[in-house]
mmCIF file of C-alpha atoms and ligand atoms in Angstrom:
data_model
loop_
_atom_site.group_PDB
_atom_site.id
_atom_site.type_symbol
_atom_site.label_atom_id
_atom_site.label_comp_id
_atom_site.label_asym_id
_atom_site.label_seq_id
_atom_site.Cartn_x
_atom_site.Cartn_y
_atom_site.Cartn_z
ATOM 1 C CA MET A 30 -8.500 -69.109 54.797
ATOM 2 C CA ARG A 31 -10.912 -69.452 51.885
ATOM 3 C CA LYS A 32 -9.333 -70.002 48.466
ATOM 4 C CA PRO A 33 -10.286 -67.175 46.073
ATOM 5 C CA ILE A 34 -12.421 -68.140 43.084
ATOM 6 C CA ILE A 35 -12.463 -66.057 39.910
ATOM 7 C CA ALA A 36 -15.099 -67.026 37.360
ATOM 8 C CA GLY A 37 -15.541 -65.496 33.924
ATOM 9 C CA ASN A 38 -19.150 -65.608 32.781
ATOM 10 C CA TRP A 39 -19.089 -65.315 29.004
ATOM 11 C CA LYS A 40 -22.883 -65.187 28.730
ATOM 12 C CA MET A 41 -23.914 -65.503 25.042
ATOM 13 C CA TYR A 42 -20.645 -64.253 23.599
ATOM 14 C CA LYS A 43 -17.815 -65.814 21.532
ATOM 15 C CA SER A 44 -17.677 -68.043 18.478
ATOM 16 C CA PHE A 45 -16.531 -71.639 18.867
ATOM 17 C CA GLU A 46 -13.079 -70.801 17.571
ATOM 18 C CA GLU A 47 -12.702 -67.813 19.887
ATOM 19 C CA ALA A 48 -13.786 -69.892 22.876
ATOM 20 C CA ALA A 49 -11.399 -72.750 22.111
ATOM 21 C CA ASP A 50 -8.459 -70.417 21.454
ATOM 22 C CA PHE A 51 -9.140 -68.519 24.688
ATOM 23 C CA VAL A 52 -9.015 -71.591 26.926
ATOM 24 C CA ASP A 53 -5.990 -72.958 25.097
ATOM 25 C CA GLU A 54 -4.165 -69.676 25.645
ATOM 26 C CA VAL A 55 -5.060 -68.987 29.279
ATOM 27 C CA LYS A 56 -4.225 -72.430 30.567
ATOM 28 C CA SER A 57 -0.492 -71.734 30.396
ATOM 29 C CA LEU A 58 -0.855 -68.160 31.703
ATOM 30 C CA ILE A 59 -2.837 -68.466 34.916
ATOM 31 C CA PRO A 60 -1.482 -69.172 38.405
ATOM 32 C CA SER A 61 -1.802 -72.609 40.002
ATOM 33 C CA ASN A 62 -5.118 -73.757 41.401
ATOM 34 C CA GLU A 63 -3.387 -74.196 44.725
ATOM 35 C CA GLN A 64 -3.664 -70.412 45.042
ATOM 36 C CA VAL A 65 -6.861 -69.604 43.163
ATOM 37 C CA ASP A 66 -9.710 -71.388 41.411
ATOM 38 C CA ALA A 67 -10.018 -70.111 37.833
ATOM 39 C CA VAL A 68 -13.321 -70.883 36.145
ATOM 40 C CA ILE A 69 -14.769 -70.194 32.702
ATOM 41 C CA CYS A 70 -18.572 -70.259 32.393
ATOM 42 C CA ALA A 71 -19.169 -70.957 28.721
ATOM 43 C CA PRO A 72 -22.144 -71.429 26.400
ATOM 44 C CA ALA A 73 -23.461 -75.011 26.678
ATOM 45 C CA ILE A 74 -22.631 -75.887 23.088
ATOM 46 C CA TYR A 75 -18.883 -75.427 23.723
ATOM 47 C CA LEU A 76 -18.583 -77.169 27.072
ATOM 48 C CA ALA A 77 -17.450 -80.636 25.945
ATOM 49 C CA THR A 78 -14.663 -79.244 23.774
ATOM 50 C CA LEU A 79 -13.525 -76.742 26.400
ATOM 51 C CA VAL A 80 -13.351 -79.471 29.063
ATOM 52 C CA GLU A 81 -11.055 -81.436 26.739
ATOM 53 C CA ILE A 82 -8.863 -78.413 26.024
ATOM 54 C CA ALA A 83 -8.659 -77.567 29.739
ATOM 55 C CA ASP A 84 -7.913 -81.163 30.760
ATOM 56 C CA GLY A 85 -4.857 -81.385 33.004
ATOM 57 C CA SER A 86 -4.681 -77.597 33.417
ATOM 58 C CA ASP A 87 -5.768 -75.296 36.236
ATOM 59 C CA VAL A 88 -8.781 -73.953 34.345
ATOM 60 C CA ALA A 89 -12.176 -75.340 35.367
ATOM 61 C CA ILE A 90 -15.159 -75.235 33.048
ATOM 62 C CA ALA A 91 -18.661 -74.248 34.138
ATOM 63 C CA ALA A 92 -22.112 -74.251 32.605
ATOM 64 C CA GLN A 93 -24.232 -71.089 32.837
ATOM 65 C CA ASN A 94 -27.465 -72.915 33.603
ATOM 66 C CA MET A 95 -29.084 -76.354 33.581
ATOM 67 C CA HIS A 96 -32.436 -78.073 34.169
ATOM 68 C CA TYR A 97 -33.252 -79.608 37.552
ATOM 69 C CA GLU A 98 -34.600 -82.902 36.226
ATOM 70 C CA ASP A 99 -32.120 -85.659 35.363
ATOM 71 C CA GLU A 100 -33.834 -86.358 32.050
ATOM 72 C CA GLY A 101 -37.180 -85.985 30.329
ATOM 73 C CA ALA A 102 -39.156 -84.274 27.602
ATOM 74 C CA PHE A 103 -37.658 -80.797 28.039
ATOM 75 C CA THR A 104 -36.758 -79.652 24.555
ATOM 76 C CA GLY A 105 -33.698 -77.440 24.447
ATOM 77 C CA GLU A 106 -32.612 -78.127 28.011
ATOM 78 C CA VAL A 107 -29.470 -79.719 29.475
ATOM 79 C CA SER A 108 -29.387 -81.748 32.713
ATOM 80 C CA ALA A 109 -26.880 -82.076 35.548
ATOM 81 C CA PRO A 110 -26.039 -85.730 34.688
ATOM 82 C CA GLN A 111 -25.396 -84.643 31.098
ATOM 83 C CA LEU A 112 -23.030 -81.887 32.276
ATOM 84 C CA ALA A 113 -21.328 -84.297 34.679
ATOM 85 C CA SER A 114 -20.880 -86.872 31.912
ATOM 86 C CA ILE A 115 -18.658 -84.479 29.951
ATOM 87 C CA GLY A 116 -16.643 -83.372 32.992
ATOM 88 C CA VAL A 117 -18.144 -79.967 33.818
ATOM 89 C CA ASP A 118 -17.044 -78.870 37.318
ATOM 90 C CA TYR A 119 -19.310 -75.908 38.138
ATOM 91 C CA VAL A 120 -22.684 -74.492 37.156
ATOM 92 C CA VAL A 121 -23.979 -70.931 37.553
ATOM 93 C CA LEU A 122 -27.493 -71.031 38.979
ATOM 94 C CA GLY A 123 -30.076 -68.295 39.377
ATOM 95 C CA HIS A 124 -28.219 -65.562 37.504
ATOM 96 C CA SER A 125 -30.351 -62.405 37.487
ATOM 97 C CA GLU A 126 -30.606 -62.607 33.685
ATOM 98 C CA ARG A 127 -32.131 -66.072 34.011
ATOM 99 C CA ARG A 128 -34.469 -64.926 36.762
ATOM 100 C CA GLU A 129 -35.565 -61.912 34.708
ATOM 101 C CA TYR A 130 -35.743 -63.213 31.117
ATOM 102 C CA PHE A 131 -36.514 -66.897 31.732
ATOM 103 C CA ASN A 132 -38.724 -66.541 34.800
ATOM 104 C CA GLU A 133 -36.561 -68.680 37.044
ATOM 105 C CA THR A 134 -38.054 -68.963 40.497
ATOM 106 C CA ASP A 135 -36.387 -69.504 43.863
ATOM 107 C CA GLU A 136 -38.056 -72.921 43.948
ATOM 108 C CA ALA A 137 -36.571 -73.983 40.604
ATOM 109 C CA ILE A 138 -33.149 -72.705 41.672
ATOM 110 C CA ASN A 139 -33.357 -74.749 44.886
ATOM 111 C CA LYS A 140 -34.078 -77.880 42.816
ATOM 112 C CA LYS A 141 -31.195 -77.080 40.491
ATOM 113 C CA VAL A 142 -28.817 -76.771 43.451
ATOM 114 C CA ARG A 143 -29.930 -80.248 44.559
ATOM 115 C CA ALA A 144 -29.368 -81.649 41.062
ATOM 116 C CA ALA A 145 -25.903 -80.084 40.903
ATOM 117 C CA LEU A 146 -24.825 -81.618 44.215
ATOM 118 C CA ASN A 147 -26.276 -85.010 43.276
ATOM 119 C CA ASN A 148 -23.941 -84.951 40.294
ATOM 120 C CA ASP A 149 -20.830 -83.563 42.001
ATOM 121 C CA ILE A 150 -21.077 -80.228 40.233
ATOM 122 C CA VAL A 151 -20.332 -77.163 42.364
ATOM 123 C CA PRO A 152 -23.188 -74.642 42.149
ATOM 124 C CA ILE A 153 -22.397 -70.923 41.932
ATOM 125 C CA ILE A 154 -25.645 -69.537 43.309
ATOM 126 C CA CYS A 155 -26.422 -65.956 42.288
ATOM 127 C CA CYS A 156 -28.379 -63.368 44.206
ATOM 128 C CA GLY A 157 -28.785 -59.615 43.970
ATOM 129 C CA GLU A 158 -31.125 -56.674 44.288
ATOM 130 C CA THR A 159 -32.483 -54.196 41.753
ATOM 131 C CA ASP A 160 -31.768 -50.482 41.898
ATOM 132 C CA ALA A 161 -35.282 -49.827 43.231
ATOM 133 C CA GLU A 162 -34.866 -52.427 45.978
ATOM 134 C CA ARG A 163 -31.568 -50.883 46.927
ATOM 135 C CA GLU A 164 -33.059 -47.385 47.062
ATOM 136 C CA ALA A 165 -35.843 -48.752 49.258
ATOM 137 C CA GLY A 166 -33.327 -50.213 51.702
ATOM 138 C CA GLN A 167 -34.368 -53.769 50.885
ATOM 139 C CA THR A 168 -31.010 -55.159 49.738
ATOM 140 C CA GLU A 169 -30.315 -57.462 52.659
ATOM 141 C CA ALA A 170 -33.896 -58.711 52.869
ATOM 142 C CA LYS A 171 -33.969 -59.483 49.131
ATOM 143 C CA VAL A 172 -30.587 -61.168 48.966
ATOM 144 C CA GLY A 173 -31.048 -63.005 52.268
ATOM 145 C CA GLY A 174 -34.414 -64.324 51.072
ATOM 146 C CA GLN A 175 -32.931 -65.570 47.796
ATOM 147 C CA ILE A 176 -30.142 -67.379 49.628
ATOM 148 C CA GLU A 177 -32.454 -68.914 52.237
ATOM 149 C CA ALA A 178 -34.695 -70.201 49.448
ATOM 150 C CA ALA A 179 -31.814 -71.610 47.394
ATOM 151 C CA LEU A 180 -30.288 -73.419 50.381
ATOM 152 C CA GLN A 181 -33.481 -74.796 51.850
ATOM 153 C CA GLY A 182 -33.204 -78.499 52.720
ATOM 154 C CA PHE A 183 -29.416 -78.788 52.560
ATOM 155 C CA THR A 184 -27.068 -79.925 55.317
ATOM 156 C CA PRO A 185 -24.207 -77.730 56.592
ATOM 157 C CA GLU A 186 -21.702 -80.116 54.961
ATOM 158 C CA GLU A 187 -23.404 -79.677 51.606
ATOM 159 C CA VAL A 188 -23.577 -75.894 51.922
ATOM 160 C CA GLN A 189 -19.849 -75.612 52.670
ATOM 161 C CA HIS A 190 -19.009 -76.772 49.159
ATOM 162 C CA MET A 191 -21.230 -74.296 47.386
ATOM 163 C CA VAL A 192 -20.265 -70.874 46.054
ATOM 164 C CA ILE A 193 -22.485 -67.791 46.376
ATOM 165 C CA ALA A 194 -22.256 -64.874 43.947
ATOM 166 C CA TYR A 195 -23.613 -61.529 45.097
ATOM 167 C CA GLU A 196 -24.375 -59.543 41.969
ATOM 168 C CA PRO A 197 -26.343 -56.314 42.433
ATOM 169 C CA ILE A 198 -28.428 -56.078 39.264
ATOM 170 C CA TRP A 199 -27.803 -52.333 38.895
ATOM 171 C CA ALA A 200 -24.040 -53.030 38.680
ATOM 172 C CA ILE A 201 -24.176 -55.691 35.949
ATOM 173 C CA GLY A 202 -22.862 -54.481 32.616
ATOM 174 C CA THR A 203 -23.386 -50.855 33.623
ATOM 175 C CA GLY A 204 -19.877 -49.843 34.605
ATOM 176 C CA LYS A 205 -21.264 -49.044 38.067
ATOM 177 C CA THR A 206 -19.561 -51.141 40.727
ATOM 178 C CA ALA A 207 -20.744 -51.325 44.290
ATOM 179 C CA THR A 208 -18.100 -49.739 46.505
ATOM 180 C CA ALA A 209 -15.873 -52.389 47.999
ATOM 181 C CA ASP A 210 -17.248 -51.555 51.448
ATOM 182 C CA ASP A 211 -20.881 -51.830 50.319
ATOM 183 C CA ALA A 212 -20.222 -55.116 48.518
ATOM 184 C CA ASN A 213 -18.403 -56.427 51.576
ATOM 185 C CA ALA A 214 -21.287 -55.439 53.840
ATOM 186 C CA VAL A 215 -23.801 -57.377 51.737
ATOM 187 C CA CYS A 216 -21.484 -60.398 51.454
ATOM 188 C CA GLY A 217 -21.114 -60.231 55.250
ATOM 189 C CA ALA A 218 -24.898 -60.153 55.615
ATOM 190 C CA ILE A 219 -25.137 -63.248 53.410
ATOM 191 C CA ARG A 220 -22.570 -64.967 55.617
ATOM 192 C CA ALA A 221 -24.644 -64.040 58.666
ATOM 193 C CA VAL A 222 -27.765 -65.604 57.108
ATOM 194 C CA ILE A 223 -25.776 -68.781 56.478
ATOM 195 C CA ALA A 224 -24.333 -68.755 60.015
ATOM 196 C CA LYS A 225 -27.816 -68.498 61.488
ATOM 197 C CA GLN A 226 -29.156 -71.411 59.466
ATOM 198 C CA PHE A 227 -26.152 -73.686 59.134
ATOM 199 C CA GLY A 228 -23.706 -72.639 61.867
ATOM 200 C CA ASP A 229 -20.489 -70.638 62.023
ATOM 201 C CA ASP A 230 -18.210 -73.317 60.561
ATOM 202 C CA THR A 231 -20.293 -73.458 57.400
ATOM 203 C CA ALA A 232 -20.517 -69.677 57.148
ATOM 204 C CA GLN A 233 -16.732 -69.417 57.469
ATOM 205 C CA ALA A 234 -16.144 -72.123 54.856
ATOM 206 C CA ILE A 235 -18.487 -71.062 52.061
ATOM 207 C CA ARG A 236 -17.029 -68.789 49.394
ATOM 208 C CA ILE A 237 -18.869 -65.636 48.392
ATOM 209 C CA GLN A 238 -18.038 -63.825 45.161
ATOM 210 C CA TYR A 239 -18.943 -60.304 44.149
ATOM 211 C CA GLY A 240 -20.072 -59.617 40.577
ATOM 212 C CA GLY A 241 -21.020 -56.466 38.691
ATOM 213 C CA SER A 242 -18.572 -54.464 36.544
ATOM 214 C CA VAL A 243 -15.524 -56.136 38.084
ATOM 215 C CA LYS A 244 -12.358 -55.361 36.121
ATOM 216 C CA PRO A 245 -8.597 -55.520 36.666
ATOM 217 C CA GLU A 246 -8.683 -51.912 37.980
ATOM 218 C CA ASN A 247 -11.093 -52.599 40.843
ATOM 219 C CA VAL A 248 -10.671 -56.304 41.608
ATOM 220 C CA GLU A 249 -7.828 -55.964 44.117
ATOM 221 C CA GLU A 250 -9.744 -53.627 46.377
ATOM 222 C CA LEU A 251 -12.826 -55.856 46.260
ATOM 223 C CA LEU A 252 -10.804 -58.981 47.046
ATOM 224 C CA SER A 253 -9.042 -57.257 49.943
ATOM 225 C CA LYS A 254 -12.321 -57.196 51.861
ATOM 226 C CA GLU A 255 -13.045 -59.748 54.561
ATOM 227 C CA HIS A 256 -16.193 -61.298 53.093
ATOM 228 C CA ILE A 257 -15.373 -61.157 49.363
ATOM 229 C CA ASP A 258 -13.722 -64.400 48.281
ATOM 230 C CA GLY A 259 -13.748 -63.959 44.543
ATOM 231 C CA ALA A 260 -15.449 -62.442 41.546
ATOM 232 C CA LEU A 261 -17.998 -63.439 38.924
ATOM 233 C CA VAL A 262 -17.049 -61.364 35.909
ATOM 234 C CA GLY A 263 -18.876 -60.724 32.668
ATOM 235 C CA GLY A 264 -17.418 -58.179 30.233
ATOM 236 C CA ALA A 265 -13.868 -58.122 31.612
ATOM 237 C CA SER A 266 -13.585 -61.905 31.305
ATOM 238 C CA LEU A 267 -13.887 -61.872 27.521
ATOM 239 C CA GLN A 268 -10.283 -60.816 26.798
ATOM 240 C CA VAL A 269 -7.409 -63.142 27.677
ATOM 241 C CA ALA A 270 -5.218 -60.374 29.114
ATOM 242 C CA SER A 271 -7.848 -59.019 31.476
ATOM 243 C CA TYR A 272 -9.080 -62.480 32.525
ATOM 244 C CA VAL A 273 -5.499 -63.467 33.418
ATOM 245 C CA LYS A 274 -5.058 -60.251 35.412
ATOM 246 C CA LEU A 275 -8.230 -60.992 37.363
ATOM 247 C CA VAL A 276 -7.076 -64.526 38.168
ATOM 248 C CA GLU A 277 -3.643 -63.221 39.190
ATOM 249 C CA ALA A 278 -5.344 -60.770 41.546
ATOM 250 C CA GLY A 279 -7.194 -63.731 43.020
ATOM 251 C CA ALA A 280 -3.924 -65.615 43.543
ATOM 252 C CA ASN A 281 -2.427 -62.593 45.313
ATOM 253 C CA ALA A 282 -5.455 -61.817 47.462
HETATM 254 O O1 13P B 19 -23.387 -60.644 35.336
HETATM 255 C C1 13P B 19 -22.192 -60.614 35.565
HETATM 256 C C2 13P B 19 -21.424 -61.863 35.740
HETATM 257 O O2 13P B 19 -22.268 -62.943 35.914
HETATM 258 C C3 13P B 19 -21.446 -59.338 35.657
HETATM 259 O O3 13P B 19 -21.288 -58.846 34.371
HETATM 260 P P1 13P B 19 -20.293 -57.577 34.137
HETATM 261 O O4 13P B 19 -18.980 -57.971 34.753
HETATM 262 O O5 13P B 19 -20.223 -57.443 32.639
HETATM 263 O O6 13P B 19 -20.922 -56.421 34.831
#
C-alpha cells in the first residue's frame, strides 16, 4: 500500500512569525510519519528556519520551486544543492501558477526533476488541465503529455520515488473540486501512462496526489479512491486546525 502524502502549499502567504509559529505548533499535533507524510511547502526565504524548527519531528519541509542549474548567474534564483544544503526534503515542480505566470516549460520542469533527484530532494511534479481543455475532452491528453515530458529520461527506480500532483487548474482556489470519481479517473490515467513507460511495479509504487479546493470536508472521500494517494492543498493548509485535520485524514485513509 502507498503511504498517503498530505502537502500544504502556502504559496506567497504568511509572515515569518506566522510561518515559524505554524510549524512549531503542528509538529506536536500531527500523526506519525509511519502513517502519513506531512509536508509544508513554504516560501524560500523561510525554509532554513522551518527545517530547524521541524527537526526531529514528523513534518517535512518543501520548497515551492527551484532552478535546474546547480549554480550560476541567475539573479533571484535558488538551486537544488542550495535547498539540499539546508535540509529541504521535497520541492514542488511545475505548479500551474509557475507554468502560467513564469513561463515554465515542460523541458525546464524535466531538468528540474533531474536536479532534484541528483540532490536527494523528492520532486512533487504538478500537472493539470484548464477549463477549456476539460470542456474539449483533452484532460487525459494534456495531463499525460505533461507527465511524459517531466519523466523523460528517468529510470523506473527513479520514478518510483517521485510524487505526482494532479491539479485541475479550474479547481485551484475556486472552491470547485473535481468529483472524487473524476479526480480518481484522471489519477488512474496518469498511473496508466506511467505503467506503459516504466512498468507496472513503478506505476503501483508512485504516489499521486489530487489538488484543487481540497478541504477537511472533502478530503476523506478523495483519499478513499484507489488512485488518489494524497492531497496538495493551498487555502485549507494555511490554518493549523484544518491542516492537522487534513493530515489526520491522510493517516486514516
Ligand atoms: O494550487 C493548489 C495547491 O498547490 C490548490 O490550491 P487550493 O487548495 O487553494 O485550491
